[in-house]
mmCIF file with all atom_site columns, C-alpha atoms in Angstrom:
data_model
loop_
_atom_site.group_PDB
_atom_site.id
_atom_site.type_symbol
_atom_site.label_atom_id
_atom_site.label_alt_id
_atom_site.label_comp_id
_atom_site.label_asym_id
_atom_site.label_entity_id
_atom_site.label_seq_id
_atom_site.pdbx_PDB_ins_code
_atom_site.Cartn_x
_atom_site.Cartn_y
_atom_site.Cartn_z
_atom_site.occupancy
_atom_site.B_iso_or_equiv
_atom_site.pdbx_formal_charge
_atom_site.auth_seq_id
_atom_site.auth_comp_id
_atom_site.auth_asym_id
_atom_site.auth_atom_id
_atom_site.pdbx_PDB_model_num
ATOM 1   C CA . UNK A 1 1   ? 0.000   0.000  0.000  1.00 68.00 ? 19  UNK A CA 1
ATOM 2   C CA . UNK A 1 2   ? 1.393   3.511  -0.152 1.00 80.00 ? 20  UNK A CA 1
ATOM 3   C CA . UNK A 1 3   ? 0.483   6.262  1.482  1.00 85.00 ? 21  UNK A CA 1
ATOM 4   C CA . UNK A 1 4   ? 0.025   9.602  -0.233 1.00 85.00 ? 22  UNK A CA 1
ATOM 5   C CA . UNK A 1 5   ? -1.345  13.031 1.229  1.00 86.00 ? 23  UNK A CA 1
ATOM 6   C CA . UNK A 1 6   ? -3.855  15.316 -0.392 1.00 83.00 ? 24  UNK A CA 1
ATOM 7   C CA . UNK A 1 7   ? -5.101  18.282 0.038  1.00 84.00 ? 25  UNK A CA 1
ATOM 8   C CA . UNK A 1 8   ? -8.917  18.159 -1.100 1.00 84.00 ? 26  UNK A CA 1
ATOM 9   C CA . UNK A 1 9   ? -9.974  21.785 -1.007 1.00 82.00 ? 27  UNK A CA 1
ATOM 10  C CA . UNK A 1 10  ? -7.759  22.200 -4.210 1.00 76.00 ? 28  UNK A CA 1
ATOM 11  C CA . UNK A 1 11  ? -8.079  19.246 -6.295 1.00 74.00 ? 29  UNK A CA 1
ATOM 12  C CA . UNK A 1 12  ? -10.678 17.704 -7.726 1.00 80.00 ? 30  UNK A CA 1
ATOM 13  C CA . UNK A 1 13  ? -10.549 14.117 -7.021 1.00 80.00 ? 31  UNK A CA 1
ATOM 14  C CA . UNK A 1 14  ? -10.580 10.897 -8.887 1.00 84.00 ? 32  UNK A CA 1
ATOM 15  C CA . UNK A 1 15  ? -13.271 8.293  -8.538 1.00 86.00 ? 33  UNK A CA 1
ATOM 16  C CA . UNK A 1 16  ? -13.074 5.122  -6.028 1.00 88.00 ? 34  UNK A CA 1
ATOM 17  C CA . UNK A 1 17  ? -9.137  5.385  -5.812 1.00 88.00 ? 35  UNK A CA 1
ATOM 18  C CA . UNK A 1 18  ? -8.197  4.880  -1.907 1.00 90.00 ? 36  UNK A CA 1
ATOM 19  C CA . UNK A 1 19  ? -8.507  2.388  0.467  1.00 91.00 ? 37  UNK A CA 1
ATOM 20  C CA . UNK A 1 20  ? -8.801  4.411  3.798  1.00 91.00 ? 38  UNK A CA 1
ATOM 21  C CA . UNK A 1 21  ? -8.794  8.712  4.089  1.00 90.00 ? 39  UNK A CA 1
ATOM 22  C CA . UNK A 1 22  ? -7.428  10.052 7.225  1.00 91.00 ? 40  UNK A CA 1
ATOM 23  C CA . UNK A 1 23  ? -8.943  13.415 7.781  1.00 88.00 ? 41  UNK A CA 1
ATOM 24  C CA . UNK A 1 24  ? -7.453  14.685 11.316 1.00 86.00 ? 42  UNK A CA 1
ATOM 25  C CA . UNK A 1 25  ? -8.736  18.359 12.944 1.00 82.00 ? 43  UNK A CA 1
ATOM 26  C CA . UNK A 1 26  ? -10.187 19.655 9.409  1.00 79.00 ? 44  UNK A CA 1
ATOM 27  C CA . UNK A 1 27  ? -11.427 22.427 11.479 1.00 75.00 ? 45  UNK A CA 1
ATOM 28  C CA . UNK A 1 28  ? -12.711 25.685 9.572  1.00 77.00 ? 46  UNK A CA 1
ATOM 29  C CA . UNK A 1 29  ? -15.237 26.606 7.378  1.00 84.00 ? 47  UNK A CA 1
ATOM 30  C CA . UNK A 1 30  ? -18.058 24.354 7.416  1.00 85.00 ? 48  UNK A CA 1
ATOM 31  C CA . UNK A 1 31  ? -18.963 24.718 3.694  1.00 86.00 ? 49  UNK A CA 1
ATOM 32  C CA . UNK A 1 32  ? -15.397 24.155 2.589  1.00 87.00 ? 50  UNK A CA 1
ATOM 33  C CA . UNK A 1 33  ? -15.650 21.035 4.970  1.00 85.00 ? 51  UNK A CA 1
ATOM 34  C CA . UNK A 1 34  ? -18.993 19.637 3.994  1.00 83.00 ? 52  UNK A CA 1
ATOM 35  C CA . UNK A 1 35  ? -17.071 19.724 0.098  1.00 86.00 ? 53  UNK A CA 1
ATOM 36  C CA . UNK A 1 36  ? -13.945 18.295 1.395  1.00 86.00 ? 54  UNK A CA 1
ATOM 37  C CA . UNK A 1 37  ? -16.394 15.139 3.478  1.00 82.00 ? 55  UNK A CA 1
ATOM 38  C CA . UNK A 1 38  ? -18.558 14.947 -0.467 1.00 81.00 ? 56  UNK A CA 1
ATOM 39  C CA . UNK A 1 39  ? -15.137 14.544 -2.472 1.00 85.00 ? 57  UNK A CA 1
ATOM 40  C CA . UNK A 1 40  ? -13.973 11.634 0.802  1.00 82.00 ? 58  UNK A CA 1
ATOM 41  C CA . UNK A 1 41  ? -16.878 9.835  -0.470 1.00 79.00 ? 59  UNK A CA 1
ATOM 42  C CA . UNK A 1 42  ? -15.907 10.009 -4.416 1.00 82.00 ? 60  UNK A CA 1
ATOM 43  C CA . UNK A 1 43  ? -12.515 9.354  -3.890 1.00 86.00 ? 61  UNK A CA 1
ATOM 44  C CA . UNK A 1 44  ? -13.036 6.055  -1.218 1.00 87.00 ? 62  UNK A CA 1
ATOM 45  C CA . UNK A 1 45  ? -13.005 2.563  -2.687 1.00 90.00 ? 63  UNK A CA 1
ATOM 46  C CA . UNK A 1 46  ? -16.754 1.335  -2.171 1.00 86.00 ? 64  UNK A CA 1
ATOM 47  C CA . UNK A 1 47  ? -16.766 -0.896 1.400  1.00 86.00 ? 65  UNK A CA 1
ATOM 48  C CA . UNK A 1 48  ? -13.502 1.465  2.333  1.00 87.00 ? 66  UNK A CA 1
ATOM 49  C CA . UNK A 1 49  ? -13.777 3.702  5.119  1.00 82.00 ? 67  UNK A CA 1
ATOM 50  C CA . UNK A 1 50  ? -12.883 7.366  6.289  1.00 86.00 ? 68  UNK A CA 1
ATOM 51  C CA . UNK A 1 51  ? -11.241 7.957  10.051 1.00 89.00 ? 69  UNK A CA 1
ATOM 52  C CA . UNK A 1 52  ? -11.761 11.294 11.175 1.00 87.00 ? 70  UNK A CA 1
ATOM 53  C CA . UNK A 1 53  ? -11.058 13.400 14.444 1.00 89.00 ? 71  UNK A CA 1
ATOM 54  C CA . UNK A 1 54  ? -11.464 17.165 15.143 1.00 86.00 ? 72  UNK A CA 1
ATOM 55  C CA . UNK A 1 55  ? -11.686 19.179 17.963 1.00 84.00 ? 73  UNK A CA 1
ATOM 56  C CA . UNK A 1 56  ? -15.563 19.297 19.327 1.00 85.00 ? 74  UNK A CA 1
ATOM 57  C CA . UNK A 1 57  ? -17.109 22.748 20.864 1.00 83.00 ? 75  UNK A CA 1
ATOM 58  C CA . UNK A 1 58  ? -16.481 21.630 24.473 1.00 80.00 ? 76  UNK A CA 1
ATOM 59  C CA . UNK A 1 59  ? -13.115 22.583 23.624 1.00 72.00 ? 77  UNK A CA 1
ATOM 60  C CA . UNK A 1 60  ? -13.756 26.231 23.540 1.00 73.00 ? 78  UNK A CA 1
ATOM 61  C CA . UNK A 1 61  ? -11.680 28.310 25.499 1.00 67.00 ? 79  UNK A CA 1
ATOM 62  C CA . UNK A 1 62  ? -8.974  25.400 25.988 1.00 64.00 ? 80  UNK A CA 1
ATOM 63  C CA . UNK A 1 63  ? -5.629  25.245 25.006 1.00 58.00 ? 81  UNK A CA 1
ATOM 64  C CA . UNK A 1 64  ? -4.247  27.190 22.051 1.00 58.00 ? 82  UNK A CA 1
ATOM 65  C CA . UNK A 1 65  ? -4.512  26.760 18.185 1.00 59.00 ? 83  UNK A CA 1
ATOM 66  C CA . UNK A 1 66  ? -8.345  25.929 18.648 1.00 63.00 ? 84  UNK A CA 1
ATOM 67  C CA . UNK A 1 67  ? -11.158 26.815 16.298 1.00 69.00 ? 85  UNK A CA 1
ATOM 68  C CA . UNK A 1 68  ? -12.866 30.328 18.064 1.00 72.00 ? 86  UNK A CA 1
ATOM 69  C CA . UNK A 1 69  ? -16.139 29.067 16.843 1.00 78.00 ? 87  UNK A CA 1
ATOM 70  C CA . UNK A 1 70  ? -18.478 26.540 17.096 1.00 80.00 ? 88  UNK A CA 1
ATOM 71  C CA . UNK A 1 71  ? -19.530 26.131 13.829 1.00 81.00 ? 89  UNK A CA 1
ATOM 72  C CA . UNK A 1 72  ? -16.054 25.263 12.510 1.00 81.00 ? 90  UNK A CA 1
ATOM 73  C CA . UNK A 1 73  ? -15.856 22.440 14.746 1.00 83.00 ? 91  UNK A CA 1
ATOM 74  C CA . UNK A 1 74  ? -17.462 19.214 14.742 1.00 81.00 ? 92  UNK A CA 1
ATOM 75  C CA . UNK A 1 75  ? -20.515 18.392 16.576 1.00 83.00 ? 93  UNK A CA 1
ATOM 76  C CA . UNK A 1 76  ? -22.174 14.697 16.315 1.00 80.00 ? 94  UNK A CA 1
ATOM 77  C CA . UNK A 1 77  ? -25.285 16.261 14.560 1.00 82.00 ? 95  UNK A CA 1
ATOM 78  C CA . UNK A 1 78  ? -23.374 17.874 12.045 1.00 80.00 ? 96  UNK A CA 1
ATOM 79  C CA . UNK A 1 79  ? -20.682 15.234 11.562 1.00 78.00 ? 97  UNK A CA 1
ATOM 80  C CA . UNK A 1 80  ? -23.493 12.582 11.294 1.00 76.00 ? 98  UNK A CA 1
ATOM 81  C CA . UNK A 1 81  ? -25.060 15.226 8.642  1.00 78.00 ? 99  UNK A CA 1
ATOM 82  C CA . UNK A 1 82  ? -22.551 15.508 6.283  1.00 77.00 ? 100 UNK A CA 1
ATOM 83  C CA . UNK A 1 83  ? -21.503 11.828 6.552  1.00 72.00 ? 101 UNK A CA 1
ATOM 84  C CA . UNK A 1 84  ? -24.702 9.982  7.039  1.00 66.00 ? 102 UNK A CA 1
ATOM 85  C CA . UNK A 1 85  ? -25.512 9.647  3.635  1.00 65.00 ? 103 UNK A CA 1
ATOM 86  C CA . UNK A 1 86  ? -22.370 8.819  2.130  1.00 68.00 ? 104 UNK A CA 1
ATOM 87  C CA . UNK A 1 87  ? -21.350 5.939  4.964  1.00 73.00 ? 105 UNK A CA 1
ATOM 88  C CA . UNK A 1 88  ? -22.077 3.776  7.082  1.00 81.00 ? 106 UNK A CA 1
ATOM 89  C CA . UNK A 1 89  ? -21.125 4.797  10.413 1.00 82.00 ? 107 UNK A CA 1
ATOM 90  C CA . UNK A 1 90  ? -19.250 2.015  12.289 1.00 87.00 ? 108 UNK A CA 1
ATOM 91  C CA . UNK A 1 91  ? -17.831 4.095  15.448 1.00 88.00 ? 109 UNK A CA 1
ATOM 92  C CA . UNK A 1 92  ? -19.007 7.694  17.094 1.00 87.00 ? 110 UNK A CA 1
ATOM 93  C CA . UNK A 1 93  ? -17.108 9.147  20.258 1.00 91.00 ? 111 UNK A CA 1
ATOM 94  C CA . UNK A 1 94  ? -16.739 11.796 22.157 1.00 90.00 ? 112 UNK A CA 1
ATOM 95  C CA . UNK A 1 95  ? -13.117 11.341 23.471 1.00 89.00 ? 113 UNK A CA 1
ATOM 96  C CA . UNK A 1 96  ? -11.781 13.832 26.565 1.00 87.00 ? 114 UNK A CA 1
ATOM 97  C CA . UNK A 1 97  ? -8.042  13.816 26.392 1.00 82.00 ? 115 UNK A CA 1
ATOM 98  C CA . UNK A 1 98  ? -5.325  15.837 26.965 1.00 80.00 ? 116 UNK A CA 1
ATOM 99  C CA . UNK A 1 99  ? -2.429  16.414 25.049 1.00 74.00 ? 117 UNK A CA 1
ATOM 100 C CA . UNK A 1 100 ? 1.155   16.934 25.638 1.00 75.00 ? 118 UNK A CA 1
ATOM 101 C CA . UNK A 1 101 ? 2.690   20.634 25.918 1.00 74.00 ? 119 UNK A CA 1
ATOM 102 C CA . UNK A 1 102 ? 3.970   21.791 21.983 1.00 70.00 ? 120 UNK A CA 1
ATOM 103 C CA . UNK A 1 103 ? 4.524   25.171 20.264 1.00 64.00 ? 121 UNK A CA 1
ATOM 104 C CA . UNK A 1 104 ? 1.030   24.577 19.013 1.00 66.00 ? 122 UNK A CA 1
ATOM 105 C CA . UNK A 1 105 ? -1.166  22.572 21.648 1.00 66.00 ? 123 UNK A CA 1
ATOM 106 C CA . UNK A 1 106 ? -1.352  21.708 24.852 1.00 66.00 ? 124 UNK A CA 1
ATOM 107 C CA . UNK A 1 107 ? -3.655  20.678 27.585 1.00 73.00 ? 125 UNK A CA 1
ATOM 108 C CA . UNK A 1 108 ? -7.503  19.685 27.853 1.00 79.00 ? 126 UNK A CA 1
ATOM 109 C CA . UNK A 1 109 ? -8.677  18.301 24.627 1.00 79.00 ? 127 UNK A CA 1
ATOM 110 C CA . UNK A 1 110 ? -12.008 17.412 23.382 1.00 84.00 ? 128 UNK A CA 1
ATOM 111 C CA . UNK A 1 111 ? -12.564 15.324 20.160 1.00 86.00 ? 129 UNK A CA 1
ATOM 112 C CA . UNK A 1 112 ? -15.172 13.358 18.171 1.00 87.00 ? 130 UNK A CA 1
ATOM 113 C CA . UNK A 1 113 ? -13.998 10.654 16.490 1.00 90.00 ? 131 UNK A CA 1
ATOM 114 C CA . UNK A 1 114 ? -15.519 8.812  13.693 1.00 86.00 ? 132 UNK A CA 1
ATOM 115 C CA . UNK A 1 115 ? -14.902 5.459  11.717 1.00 88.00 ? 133 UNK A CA 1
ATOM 116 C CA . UNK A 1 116 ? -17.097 4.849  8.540  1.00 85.00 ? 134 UNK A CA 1
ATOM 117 C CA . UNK A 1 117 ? -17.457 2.202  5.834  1.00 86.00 ? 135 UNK A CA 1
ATOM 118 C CA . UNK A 1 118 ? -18.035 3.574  1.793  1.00 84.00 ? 136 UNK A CA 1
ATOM 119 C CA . UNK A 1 119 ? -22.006 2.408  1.036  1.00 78.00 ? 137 UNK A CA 1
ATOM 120 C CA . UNK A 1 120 ? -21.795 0.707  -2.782 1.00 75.00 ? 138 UNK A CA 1
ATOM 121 C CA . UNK A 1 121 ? -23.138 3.498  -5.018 1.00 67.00 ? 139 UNK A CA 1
#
């Protein structure tokens, strides 16, 4: 297998070409992430699945380098939204964590964390 990285907001993507998408604190914009979770589902392999983790809105007002908004964060209602009808969702959590002092984060962390499998078109 190799392992490639991608950057979705500026490429369109081919059709049914990976095996498992990695999409780690894709925190921002909501519309430019409900495009980036539609072009997931084009580019997975049918029966291939997503993994996905981001900071949820408990996390306001923790640590540093966070979202300052709700809405660019991921909530199970909205996650479930934009995923739900592209996947089958095997595993939902709400994980409470902290993480290990960096230049970037540190402290109290709150995450949702999601596993999916590729529904046959």
């Amino acid at each position: 297998m190799t392992m490639v990285t991608v950057d979705f907001r500026d490429r369109e993507t081919p059709a049914s070409v990976y095996d498992l998408i990695v999409l780690a604190f894709l925190d921002g914009d909501p519309a430019v992430r409900a495009d980036i979770h539609s072009k997931v589902d084009r580019t997975l392999k049918p029966g291939e699945f997503p993994l996905l983790e981001g900071f949820a809105p408990d996390y306001l007002g923790y640590g540093k380098g966070v979202p300052k908004a709700e809405e660019m964060m991921f909530t199970e209602r909205v996650t479930a939204k934009e995923f739900l009808s592209l996947l089958n969702i095997e595993h939902f959590e709400k994980l409470h964590s902290e993480l290990p002092s960096s230049e970037r984060q540190s402290g109290f962390v709150v995450v949702l964390r999601l596993r999916g499998r590729r529904t046959p078109p």
